[in-house]
């Protein structure tokens, strides 16, 4: 009997892990509500929901932002970041399970950082994406669309109801990243670049873009090169803007054969 109970528990855990992996890979959150009832604070589940919501944001940049905000806020609100960093950065820990505590703290730190970054991208998407039409096909202002999205959003999304609220929440996210992490590290740089450009701080945006270009695994896209040239134009660095445009990649069609 004990063996069958043990095997059943193993099966349930394996099924849970399979559903979590499927969620993060395909953006399918149909199983989330059921899993959340059984494992409300399971970190891999919260992380998978965050990843799935980000996939939905790429498909629906405006309406998908509320789902991503709810997923990110859940992680942010339930993470005791001071305790996590204390466990991770402690140089001497006499507890017998110190290694596992430090490993768990590192995972929580990583997920917390991801939540802040993705929340920032969700807010930027609300600020910059084209406003969708109403169900009747009528146009609406961004503030009207934000208010409607906030009314229909799931609990915990805290969708901003105006562009002013977007700016306020973005500043808060950036402050948290500056408080607990390095705004210029590789993982945070894409959000930092987008945030600086949104605020009109083009000097910092250029610095972030150039730092990103120095990362060996990162290739600046044609769109990003064009943005960089525009920022240089705004700052009246005409010679640098011209050099940037001359170095832009050429986009050939997929069917093009050089020889």
PDB file of C-alpha atoms in Angstrom:
ATOM      1  CA  UNK A   1       0.000   0.000   0.000  1.00  0.00           C
ATOM      2  CA  UNK A   2       2.779   2.413   0.907  1.00  0.00           C
ATOM      3  CA  UNK A   3       4.509   1.542  -2.362  1.00  0.00           C
ATOM      4  CA  UNK A   4       1.377   2.332  -4.378  1.00  0.00           C
ATOM      5  CA  UNK A   5       0.939   5.661  -2.559  1.00  0.00           C
ATOM      6  CA  UNK A   6       4.579   6.513  -3.281  1.00  0.00           C
ATOM      7  CA  UNK A   7       4.200   5.604  -6.962  1.00  0.00           C
ATOM      8  CA  UNK A   8       0.995   7.647  -7.181  1.00  0.00           C
ATOM      9  CA  UNK A   9       2.792  10.685  -5.706  1.00  0.00           C
ATOM     10  CA  UNK A  10       5.625  10.199  -8.175  1.00  0.00           C
ATOM     11  CA  UNK A  11       3.133   9.994 -11.035  1.00  0.00           C
ATOM     12  CA  UNK A  12       1.371  13.191  -9.916  1.00  0.00           C
ATOM     13  CA  UNK A  13       4.684  15.052  -9.707  1.00  0.00           C
ATOM     14  CA  UNK A  14       5.747  13.789 -13.140  1.00  0.00           C
ATOM     15  CA  UNK A  15       2.390  14.844 -14.629  1.00  0.00           C
ATOM     16  CA  UNK A  16       2.709  18.255 -12.968  1.00  0.00           C
ATOM     17  CA  UNK A  17       6.209  18.753 -14.352  1.00  0.00           C
ATOM     18  CA  UNK A  18       5.075  17.669 -17.833  1.00  0.00           C
ATOM     19  CA  UNK A  19       2.206  20.186 -17.843  1.00  0.00           C
ATOM     20  CA  UNK A  20       4.528  22.932 -16.591  1.00  0.00           C
ATOM     21  CA  UNK A  21       7.043  22.181 -19.342  1.00  0.00           C
ATOM     22  CA  UNK A  22       4.273  22.169 -21.958  1.00  0.00           C
ATOM     23  CA  UNK A  23       2.995  25.515 -20.700  1.00  0.00           C
ATOM     24  CA  UNK A  24       6.368  27.255 -20.924  1.00  0.00           C
ATOM     25  CA  UNK A  25       7.132  25.770 -24.347  1.00  0.00           C
ATOM     26  CA  UNK A  26       3.839  26.434 -26.135  1.00  0.00           C
ATOM     27  CA  UNK A  27       2.245  29.284 -24.206  1.00  0.00           C
ATOM     28  CA  UNK A  28      -0.777  27.110 -23.383  1.00  0.00           C
ATOM     29  CA  UNK A  29      -2.154  28.136 -19.981  1.00  0.00           C
ATOM     30  CA  UNK A  30      -5.298  25.976 -20.024  1.00  0.00           C
ATOM     31  CA  UNK A  31      -3.898  23.819 -17.207  1.00  0.00           C
ATOM     32  CA  UNK A  32      -2.704  26.699 -15.028  1.00  0.00           C
ATOM     33  CA  UNK A  33      -5.840  27.224 -12.929  1.00  0.00           C
ATOM     34  CA  UNK A  34      -6.018  23.549 -11.962  1.00  0.00           C
ATOM     35  CA  UNK A  35      -2.295  23.358 -11.200  1.00  0.00           C
ATOM     36  CA  UNK A  36      -2.387  26.598  -9.203  1.00  0.00           C
ATOM     37  CA  UNK A  37      -5.043  25.150  -6.871  1.00  0.00           C
ATOM     38  CA  UNK A  38      -2.831  22.187  -6.045  1.00  0.00           C
ATOM     39  CA  UNK A  39       0.539  24.004  -6.110  1.00  0.00           C
ATOM     40  CA  UNK A  40      -0.167  27.720  -5.494  1.00  0.00           C
ATOM     41  CA  UNK A  41       3.416  28.722  -4.640  1.00  0.00           C
ATOM     42  CA  UNK A  42       5.331  26.233  -6.801  1.00  0.00           C
ATOM     43  CA  UNK A  43       8.116  28.365  -8.327  1.00  0.00           C
ATOM     44  CA  UNK A  44       8.498  26.423 -11.620  1.00  0.00           C
ATOM     45  CA  UNK A  45       4.737  26.801 -12.177  1.00  0.00           C
ATOM     46  CA  UNK A  46       4.854  30.568 -11.627  1.00  0.00           C
ATOM     47  CA  UNK A  47       7.882  30.814 -13.909  1.00  0.00           C
ATOM     48  CA  UNK A  48       6.160  28.743 -16.618  1.00  0.00           C
ATOM     49  CA  UNK A  49       3.080  30.976 -16.400  1.00  0.00           C
ATOM     50  CA  UNK A  50       5.336  34.009 -16.848  1.00  0.00           C
ATOM     51  CA  UNK A  51       6.976  32.483 -19.930  1.00  0.00           C
ATOM     52  CA  UNK A  52       3.626  31.447 -21.414  1.00  0.00           C
ATOM     53  CA  UNK A  53       2.176  34.909 -20.832  1.00  0.00           C
ATOM     54  CA  UNK A  54       5.174  36.464 -22.586  1.00  0.00           C
ATOM     55  CA  UNK A  55       4.515  34.220 -25.597  1.00  0.00           C
ATOM     56  CA  UNK A  56       0.919  35.490 -25.616  1.00  0.00           C
ATOM     57  CA  UNK A  57       2.181  39.079 -25.449  1.00  0.00           C
ATOM     58  CA  UNK A  58       4.149  38.525 -28.664  1.00  0.00           C
ATOM     59  CA  UNK A  59       0.944  37.311 -30.354  1.00  0.00           C
ATOM     60  CA  UNK A  60      -1.344  40.009 -28.894  1.00  0.00           C
ATOM     61  CA  UNK A  61       0.849  42.983 -27.883  1.00  0.00           C
ATOM     62  CA  UNK A  62      -1.966  45.029 -26.325  1.00  0.00           C
ATOM     63  CA  UNK A  63      -4.532  42.616 -24.890  1.00  0.00           C
ATOM     64  CA  UNK A  64      -1.875  40.053 -23.906  1.00  0.00           C
ATOM     65  CA  UNK A  65      -0.177  42.582 -21.634  1.00  0.00           C
ATOM     66  CA  UNK A  66      -2.772  42.138 -18.867  1.00  0.00           C
ATOM     67  CA  UNK A  67      -2.062  38.396 -18.616  1.00  0.00           C
ATOM     68  CA  UNK A  68       1.669  39.040 -18.430  1.00  0.00           C
ATOM     69  CA  UNK A  69       1.205  41.738 -15.787  1.00  0.00           C
ATOM     70  CA  UNK A  70      -0.856  39.344 -13.648  1.00  0.00           C
ATOM     71  CA  UNK A  71       1.804  36.630 -13.932  1.00  0.00           C
ATOM     72  CA  UNK A  72       4.656  39.037 -13.127  1.00  0.00           C
ATOM     73  CA  UNK A  73       2.837  40.707 -10.220  1.00  0.00           C
ATOM     74  CA  UNK A  74       2.110  37.310  -8.648  1.00  0.00           C
ATOM     75  CA  UNK A  75       5.847  36.533  -8.516  1.00  0.00           C
ATOM     76  CA  UNK A  76       6.865  40.031  -7.415  1.00  0.00           C
ATOM     77  CA  UNK A  77       4.292  40.225  -4.619  1.00  0.00           C
ATOM     78  CA  UNK A  78       5.124  36.782  -3.194  1.00  0.00           C
ATOM     79  CA  UNK A  79       8.921  37.133  -3.253  1.00  0.00           C
ATOM     80  CA  UNK A  80      10.726  38.339  -0.135  1.00  0.00           C
ATOM     81  CA  UNK A  81      13.621  39.751  -2.136  1.00  0.00           C
ATOM     82  CA  UNK A  82      15.627  40.843   0.917  1.00  0.00           C
ATOM     83  CA  UNK A  83      15.591  37.311   2.348  1.00  0.00           C
ATOM     84  CA  UNK A  84      16.387  35.798  -1.051  1.00  0.00           C
ATOM     85  CA  UNK A  85      19.431  38.001  -1.562  1.00  0.00           C
ATOM     86  CA  UNK A  86      20.498  37.487   2.057  1.00  0.00           C
ATOM     87  CA  UNK A  87      20.483  33.698   1.568  1.00  0.00           C
ATOM     88  CA  UNK A  88      22.265  33.954  -1.766  1.00  0.00           C
ATOM     89  CA  UNK A  89      24.992  36.415  -0.813  1.00  0.00           C
ATOM     90  CA  UNK A  90      25.752  35.074   2.677  1.00  0.00           C
ATOM     91  CA  UNK A  91      29.478  34.274   2.732  1.00  0.00           C
ATOM     92  CA  UNK A  92      29.364  31.926   5.714  1.00  0.00           C
ATOM     93  CA  UNK A  93      26.320  29.819   6.496  1.00  0.00           C
ATOM     94  CA  UNK A  94      26.592  27.225   9.307  1.00  0.00           C
ATOM     95  CA  UNK A  95      23.239  25.589   8.524  1.00  0.00           C
ATOM     96  CA  UNK A  96      23.561  21.959   7.386  1.00  0.00           C
ATOM     97  CA  UNK A  97      21.378  22.568   4.329  1.00  0.00           C
ATOM     98  CA  UNK A  98      23.168  25.799   3.370  1.00  0.00           C
ATOM     99  CA  UNK A  99      23.968  24.601  -0.156  1.00  0.00           C
ATOM    100  CA  UNK A 100      20.336  23.792  -0.992  1.00  0.00           C
ATOM    101  CA  UNK A 101      19.160  27.082   0.568  1.00  0.00           C
ATOM    102  CA  UNK A 102      21.625  29.031  -1.561  1.00  0.00           C
ATOM    103  CA  UNK A 103      20.597  27.131  -4.702  1.00  0.00           C
ATOM    104  CA  UNK A 104      16.898  27.807  -4.027  1.00  0.00           C
ATOM    105  CA  UNK A 105      17.650  31.494  -3.386  1.00  0.00           C
ATOM    106  CA  UNK A 106      19.478  31.750  -6.717  1.00  0.00           C
ATOM    107  CA  UNK A 107      16.462  30.291  -8.538  1.00  0.00           C
ATOM    108  CA  UNK A 108      14.089  32.700  -6.770  1.00  0.00           C
ATOM    109  CA  UNK A 109      16.378  35.627  -7.589  1.00  0.00           C
ATOM    110  CA  UNK A 110      16.433  34.626 -11.252  1.00  0.00           C
ATOM    111  CA  UNK A 111      12.634  34.318 -11.467  1.00  0.00           C
ATOM    112  CA  UNK A 112      12.126  37.611  -9.615  1.00  0.00           C
ATOM    113  CA  UNK A 113      14.444  39.371 -12.049  1.00  0.00           C
ATOM    114  CA  UNK A 114      12.613  37.810 -15.011  1.00  0.00           C
ATOM    115  CA  UNK A 115       9.281  38.974 -13.572  1.00  0.00           C
ATOM    116  CA  UNK A 116      10.482  42.577 -13.283  1.00  0.00           C
ATOM    117  CA  UNK A 117      11.918  42.554 -16.820  1.00  0.00           C
ATOM    118  CA  UNK A 118       8.811  41.043 -18.399  1.00  0.00           C
ATOM    119  CA  UNK A 119       6.547  43.394 -16.455  1.00  0.00           C
ATOM    120  CA  UNK A 120       8.542  46.277 -17.916  1.00  0.00           C
ATOM    121  CA  UNK A 121       8.076  44.934 -21.445  1.00  0.00           C
ATOM    122  CA  UNK A 122       4.322  44.484 -20.838  1.00  0.00           C
ATOM    123  CA  UNK A 123       4.023  48.128 -19.758  1.00  0.00           C
ATOM    124  CA  UNK A 124       6.057  49.306 -22.750  1.00  0.00           C
ATOM    125  CA  UNK A 125       3.807  47.257 -25.015  1.00  0.00           C
ATOM    126  CA  UNK A 126       0.762  49.054 -23.602  1.00  0.00           C
ATOM    127  CA  UNK A 127       2.484  52.394 -24.164  1.00  0.00           C
ATOM    128  CA  UNK A 128       3.716  51.832 -27.721  1.00  0.00           C
ATOM    129  CA  UNK A 129       1.481  49.252 -29.421  1.00  0.00           C
ATOM    130  CA  UNK A 130      -1.262  50.397 -31.770  1.00  0.00           C
ATOM    131  CA  UNK A 131      -4.542  50.806 -29.889  1.00  0.00           C
ATOM    132  CA  UNK A 132      -7.082  48.153 -30.968  1.00  0.00           C
ATOM    133  CA  UNK A 133     -10.540  49.082 -32.201  1.00  0.00           C
ATOM    134  CA  UNK A 134     -13.654  48.476 -30.130  1.00  0.00           C
ATOM    135  CA  UNK A 135     -15.948  45.494 -30.732  1.00  0.00           C
ATOM    136  CA  UNK A 136     -18.104  47.797 -32.880  1.00  0.00           C
ATOM    137  CA  UNK A 137     -15.138  48.736 -35.029  1.00  0.00           C
ATOM    138  CA  UNK A 138     -14.829  52.251 -33.598  1.00  0.00           C
ATOM    139  CA  UNK A 139     -11.524  53.917 -32.805  1.00  0.00           C
ATOM    140  CA  UNK A 140     -10.627  54.766 -29.223  1.00  0.00           C
ATOM    141  CA  UNK A 141      -7.937  56.702 -27.418  1.00  0.00           C
ATOM    142  CA  UNK A 142      -5.134  54.912 -25.601  1.00  0.00           C
ATOM    143  CA  UNK A 143      -6.519  55.885 -22.202  1.00  0.00           C
ATOM    144  CA  UNK A 144      -9.977  54.554 -23.155  1.00  0.00           C
ATOM    145  CA  UNK A 145      -8.443  51.268 -24.337  1.00  0.00           C
ATOM    146  CA  UNK A 146      -6.382  50.992 -21.143  1.00  0.00           C
ATOM    147  CA  UNK A 147      -9.448  51.586 -18.957  1.00  0.00           C
ATOM    148  CA  UNK A 148     -11.404  48.895 -20.847  1.00  0.00           C
ATOM    149  CA  UNK A 149      -8.491  46.458 -20.571  1.00  0.00           C
ATOM    150  CA  UNK A 150      -8.183  47.144 -16.831  1.00  0.00           C
ATOM    151  CA  UNK A 151     -11.899  46.451 -16.309  1.00  0.00           C
ATOM    152  CA  UNK A 152     -11.641  43.049 -18.040  1.00  0.00           C
ATOM    153  CA  UNK A 153      -8.246  42.047 -16.618  1.00  0.00           C
ATOM    154  CA  UNK A 154      -7.824  39.119 -14.238  1.00  0.00           C
ATOM    155  CA  UNK A 155      -7.204  39.657 -10.559  1.00  0.00           C
ATOM    156  CA  UNK A 156      -3.721  40.920  -9.725  1.00  0.00           C
ATOM    157  CA  UNK A 157      -2.967  42.372 -13.161  1.00  0.00           C
ATOM    158  CA  UNK A 158      -3.124  45.997 -11.939  1.00  0.00           C
ATOM    159  CA  UNK A 159      -3.357  47.272 -15.522  1.00  0.00           C
ATOM    160  CA  UNK A 160      -2.632  51.024 -15.712  1.00  0.00           C
ATOM    161  CA  UNK A 161      -5.642  53.091 -16.730  1.00  0.00           C
ATOM    162  CA  UNK A 162      -3.710  55.925 -18.355  1.00  0.00           C
ATOM    163  CA  UNK A 163      -0.396  56.721 -20.004  1.00  0.00           C
ATOM    164  CA  UNK A 164       0.606  58.556 -16.821  1.00  0.00           C
ATOM    165  CA  UNK A 165       0.091  55.385 -14.800  1.00  0.00           C
ATOM    166  CA  UNK A 166       2.182  53.449 -17.338  1.00  0.00           C
ATOM    167  CA  UNK A 167       5.054  55.887 -16.850  1.00  0.00           C
ATOM    168  CA  UNK A 168       4.718  55.668 -13.054  1.00  0.00           C
ATOM    169  CA  UNK A 169       4.720  51.861 -13.020  1.00  0.00           C
ATOM    170  CA  UNK A 170       7.642  51.718 -15.473  1.00  0.00           C
ATOM    171  CA  UNK A 171       9.694  54.010 -13.258  1.00  0.00           C
ATOM    172  CA  UNK A 172       8.894  51.797 -10.251  1.00  0.00           C
ATOM    173  CA  UNK A 173       9.978  48.651 -12.118  1.00  0.00           C
ATOM    174  CA  UNK A 174      13.224  50.291 -13.214  1.00  0.00           C
ATOM    175  CA  UNK A 175      13.888  51.487  -9.662  1.00  0.00           C
ATOM    176  CA  UNK A 176      13.447  47.932  -8.352  1.00  0.00           C
ATOM    177  CA  UNK A 177      15.872  46.642 -10.983  1.00  0.00           C
ATOM    178  CA  UNK A 178      18.398  49.321 -10.032  1.00  0.00           C
ATOM    179  CA  UNK A 179      17.925  48.543  -6.321  1.00  0.00           C
ATOM    180  CA  UNK A 180      18.442  44.786  -6.475  1.00  0.00           C
ATOM    181  CA  UNK A 181      20.280  44.214  -9.763  1.00  0.00           C
ATOM    182  CA  UNK A 182      22.578  45.971 -12.235  1.00  0.00           C
ATOM    183  CA  UNK A 183      20.672  47.929 -14.878  1.00  0.00           C
ATOM    184  CA  UNK A 184      23.623  47.478 -17.269  1.00  0.00           C
ATOM    185  CA  UNK A 185      23.931  43.698 -17.069  1.00  0.00           C
ATOM    186  CA  UNK A 186      23.204  41.707 -20.219  1.00  0.00           C
ATOM    187  CA  UNK A 187      19.795  40.362 -19.158  1.00  0.00           C
ATOM    188  CA  UNK A 188      18.442  43.775 -18.161  1.00  0.00           C
ATOM    189  CA  UNK A 189      19.949  45.799 -21.026  1.00  0.00           C
ATOM    190  CA  UNK A 190      17.132  45.205 -23.577  1.00  0.00           C
ATOM    191  CA  UNK A 191      14.563  46.605 -21.162  1.00  0.00           C
ATOM    192  CA  UNK A 192      16.895  49.436 -20.121  1.00  0.00           C
ATOM    193  CA  UNK A 193      17.385  50.456 -23.753  1.00  0.00           C
ATOM    194  CA  UNK A 194      13.626  50.431 -24.429  1.00  0.00           C
ATOM    195  CA  UNK A 195      12.867  52.314 -21.194  1.00  0.00           C
ATOM    196  CA  UNK A 196      15.446  55.033 -21.879  1.00  0.00           C
ATOM    197  CA  UNK A 197      14.094  55.497 -25.413  1.00  0.00           C
ATOM    198  CA  UNK A 198      10.518  55.701 -24.095  1.00  0.00           C
ATOM    199  CA  UNK A 199      11.517  58.412 -21.615  1.00  0.00           C
ATOM    200  CA  UNK A 200      13.438  60.318 -24.306  1.00  0.00           C
ATOM    201  CA  UNK A 201      16.819  59.731 -22.651  1.00  0.00           C
ATOM    202  CA  UNK A 202      18.527  59.003 -25.943  1.00  0.00           C
ATOM    203  CA  UNK A 203      22.085  59.289 -24.635  1.00  0.00           C
ATOM    204  CA  UNK A 204      21.465  56.441 -22.179  1.00  0.00           C
ATOM    205  CA  UNK A 205      19.514  54.509 -24.822  1.00  0.00           C
ATOM    206  CA  UNK A 206      22.508  54.728 -27.183  1.00  0.00           C
ATOM    207  CA  UNK A 207      24.847  53.588 -24.406  1.00  0.00           C
ATOM    208  CA  UNK A 208      22.613  50.573 -23.692  1.00  0.00           C
ATOM    209  CA  UNK A 209      22.341  49.737 -27.405  1.00  0.00           C
ATOM    210  CA  UNK A 210      26.121  49.844 -27.852  1.00  0.00           C
ATOM    211  CA  UNK A 211      26.644  47.696 -24.748  1.00  0.00           C
ATOM    212  CA  UNK A 212      24.217  45.166 -26.194  1.00  0.00           C
ATOM    213  CA  UNK A 213      26.101  45.214 -29.491  1.00  0.00           C
ATOM    214  CA  UNK A 214      29.322  44.325 -27.631  1.00  0.00           C
ATOM    215  CA  UNK A 215      27.795  41.048 -26.387  1.00  0.00           C
ATOM    216  CA  UNK A 216      29.155  38.291 -28.680  1.00  0.00           C
ATOM    217  CA  UNK A 217      25.869  36.359 -28.791  1.00  0.00           C
ATOM    218  CA  UNK A 218      23.806  39.431 -29.683  1.00  0.00           C
ATOM    219  CA  UNK A 219      23.399  40.661 -33.255  1.00  0.00           C
ATOM    220  CA  UNK A 220      21.858  44.091 -33.707  1.00  0.00           C
ATOM    221  CA  UNK A 221      18.848  43.859 -36.022  1.00  0.00           C
ATOM    222  CA  UNK A 222      18.148  46.237 -38.913  1.00  0.00           C
ATOM    223  CA  UNK A 223      15.314  47.791 -36.891  1.00  0.00           C
ATOM    224  CA  UNK A 224      17.616  48.358 -33.902  1.00  0.00           C
ATOM    225  CA  UNK A 225      20.265  49.922 -36.151  1.00  0.00           C
ATOM    226  CA  UNK A 226      17.625  52.268 -37.559  1.00  0.00           C
ATOM    227  CA  UNK A 227      16.523  53.264 -34.049  1.00  0.00           C
ATOM    228  CA  UNK A 228      20.128  53.932 -33.084  1.00  0.00           C
ATOM    229  CA  UNK A 229      20.579  56.217 -36.104  1.00  0.00           C
ATOM    230  CA  UNK A 230      17.371  58.120 -35.217  1.00  0.00           C
ATOM    231  CA  UNK A 231      18.538  58.685 -31.639  1.00  0.00           C
ATOM    232  CA  UNK A 232      21.862  59.984 -32.912  1.00  0.00           C
ATOM    233  CA  UNK A 233      19.962  62.352 -35.249  1.00  0.00           C
ATOM    234  CA  UNK A 234      17.926  63.704 -32.313  1.00  0.00           C
ATOM    235  CA  UNK A 235      21.152  64.410 -30.416  1.00  0.00           C
ATOM    236  CA  UNK A 236      22.555  66.028 -33.596  1.00  0.00           C
ATOM    237  CA  UNK A 237      25.446  63.565 -33.868  1.00  0.00           C
ATOM    238  CA  UNK A 238      25.127  63.692 -37.655  1.00  0.00           C
ATOM    239  CA  UNK A 239      28.480  62.096 -38.438  1.00  0.00           C
ATOM    240  CA  UNK A 240      27.770  59.154 -36.126  1.00  0.00           C
ATOM    241  CA  UNK A 241      24.236  58.763 -37.485  1.00  0.00           C
ATOM    242  CA  UNK A 242      25.609  58.679 -41.035  1.00  0.00           C
ATOM    243  CA  UNK A 243      28.221  56.097 -40.105  1.00  0.00           C
ATOM    244  CA  UNK A 244      25.542  54.003 -38.382  1.00  0.00           C
ATOM    245  CA  UNK A 245      23.355  54.032 -41.507  1.00  0.00           C
ATOM    246  CA  UNK A 246      26.276  53.129 -43.752  1.00  0.00           C
ATOM    247  CA  UNK A 247      26.986  50.098 -41.557  1.00  0.00           C
ATOM    248  CA  UNK A 248      23.376  48.885 -41.594  1.00  0.00           C
ATOM    249  CA  UNK A 249      22.813  45.295 -42.643  1.00  0.00           C
ATOM    250  CA  UNK A 250      21.161  44.669 -45.996  1.00  0.00           C
ATOM    251  CA  UNK A 251      18.030  42.537 -45.824  1.00  0.00           C
ATOM    252  CA  UNK A 252      17.954  40.103 -48.709  1.00  0.00           C
ATOM    253  CA  UNK A 253      14.846  37.988 -49.472  1.00  0.00           C
ATOM    254  CA  UNK A 254      15.013  34.345 -48.324  1.00  0.00           C
ATOM    255  CA  UNK A 255      15.175  33.192 -51.954  1.00  0.00           C
ATOM    256  CA  UNK A 256      18.264  35.308 -52.748  1.00  0.00           C
ATOM    257  CA  UNK A 257      21.328  33.317 -53.783  1.00  0.00           C
ATOM    258  CA  UNK A 258      24.625  35.226 -53.958  1.00  0.00           C
ATOM    259  CA  UNK A 259      26.128  32.733 -56.447  1.00  0.00           C
TER     260      UNK A 259
END
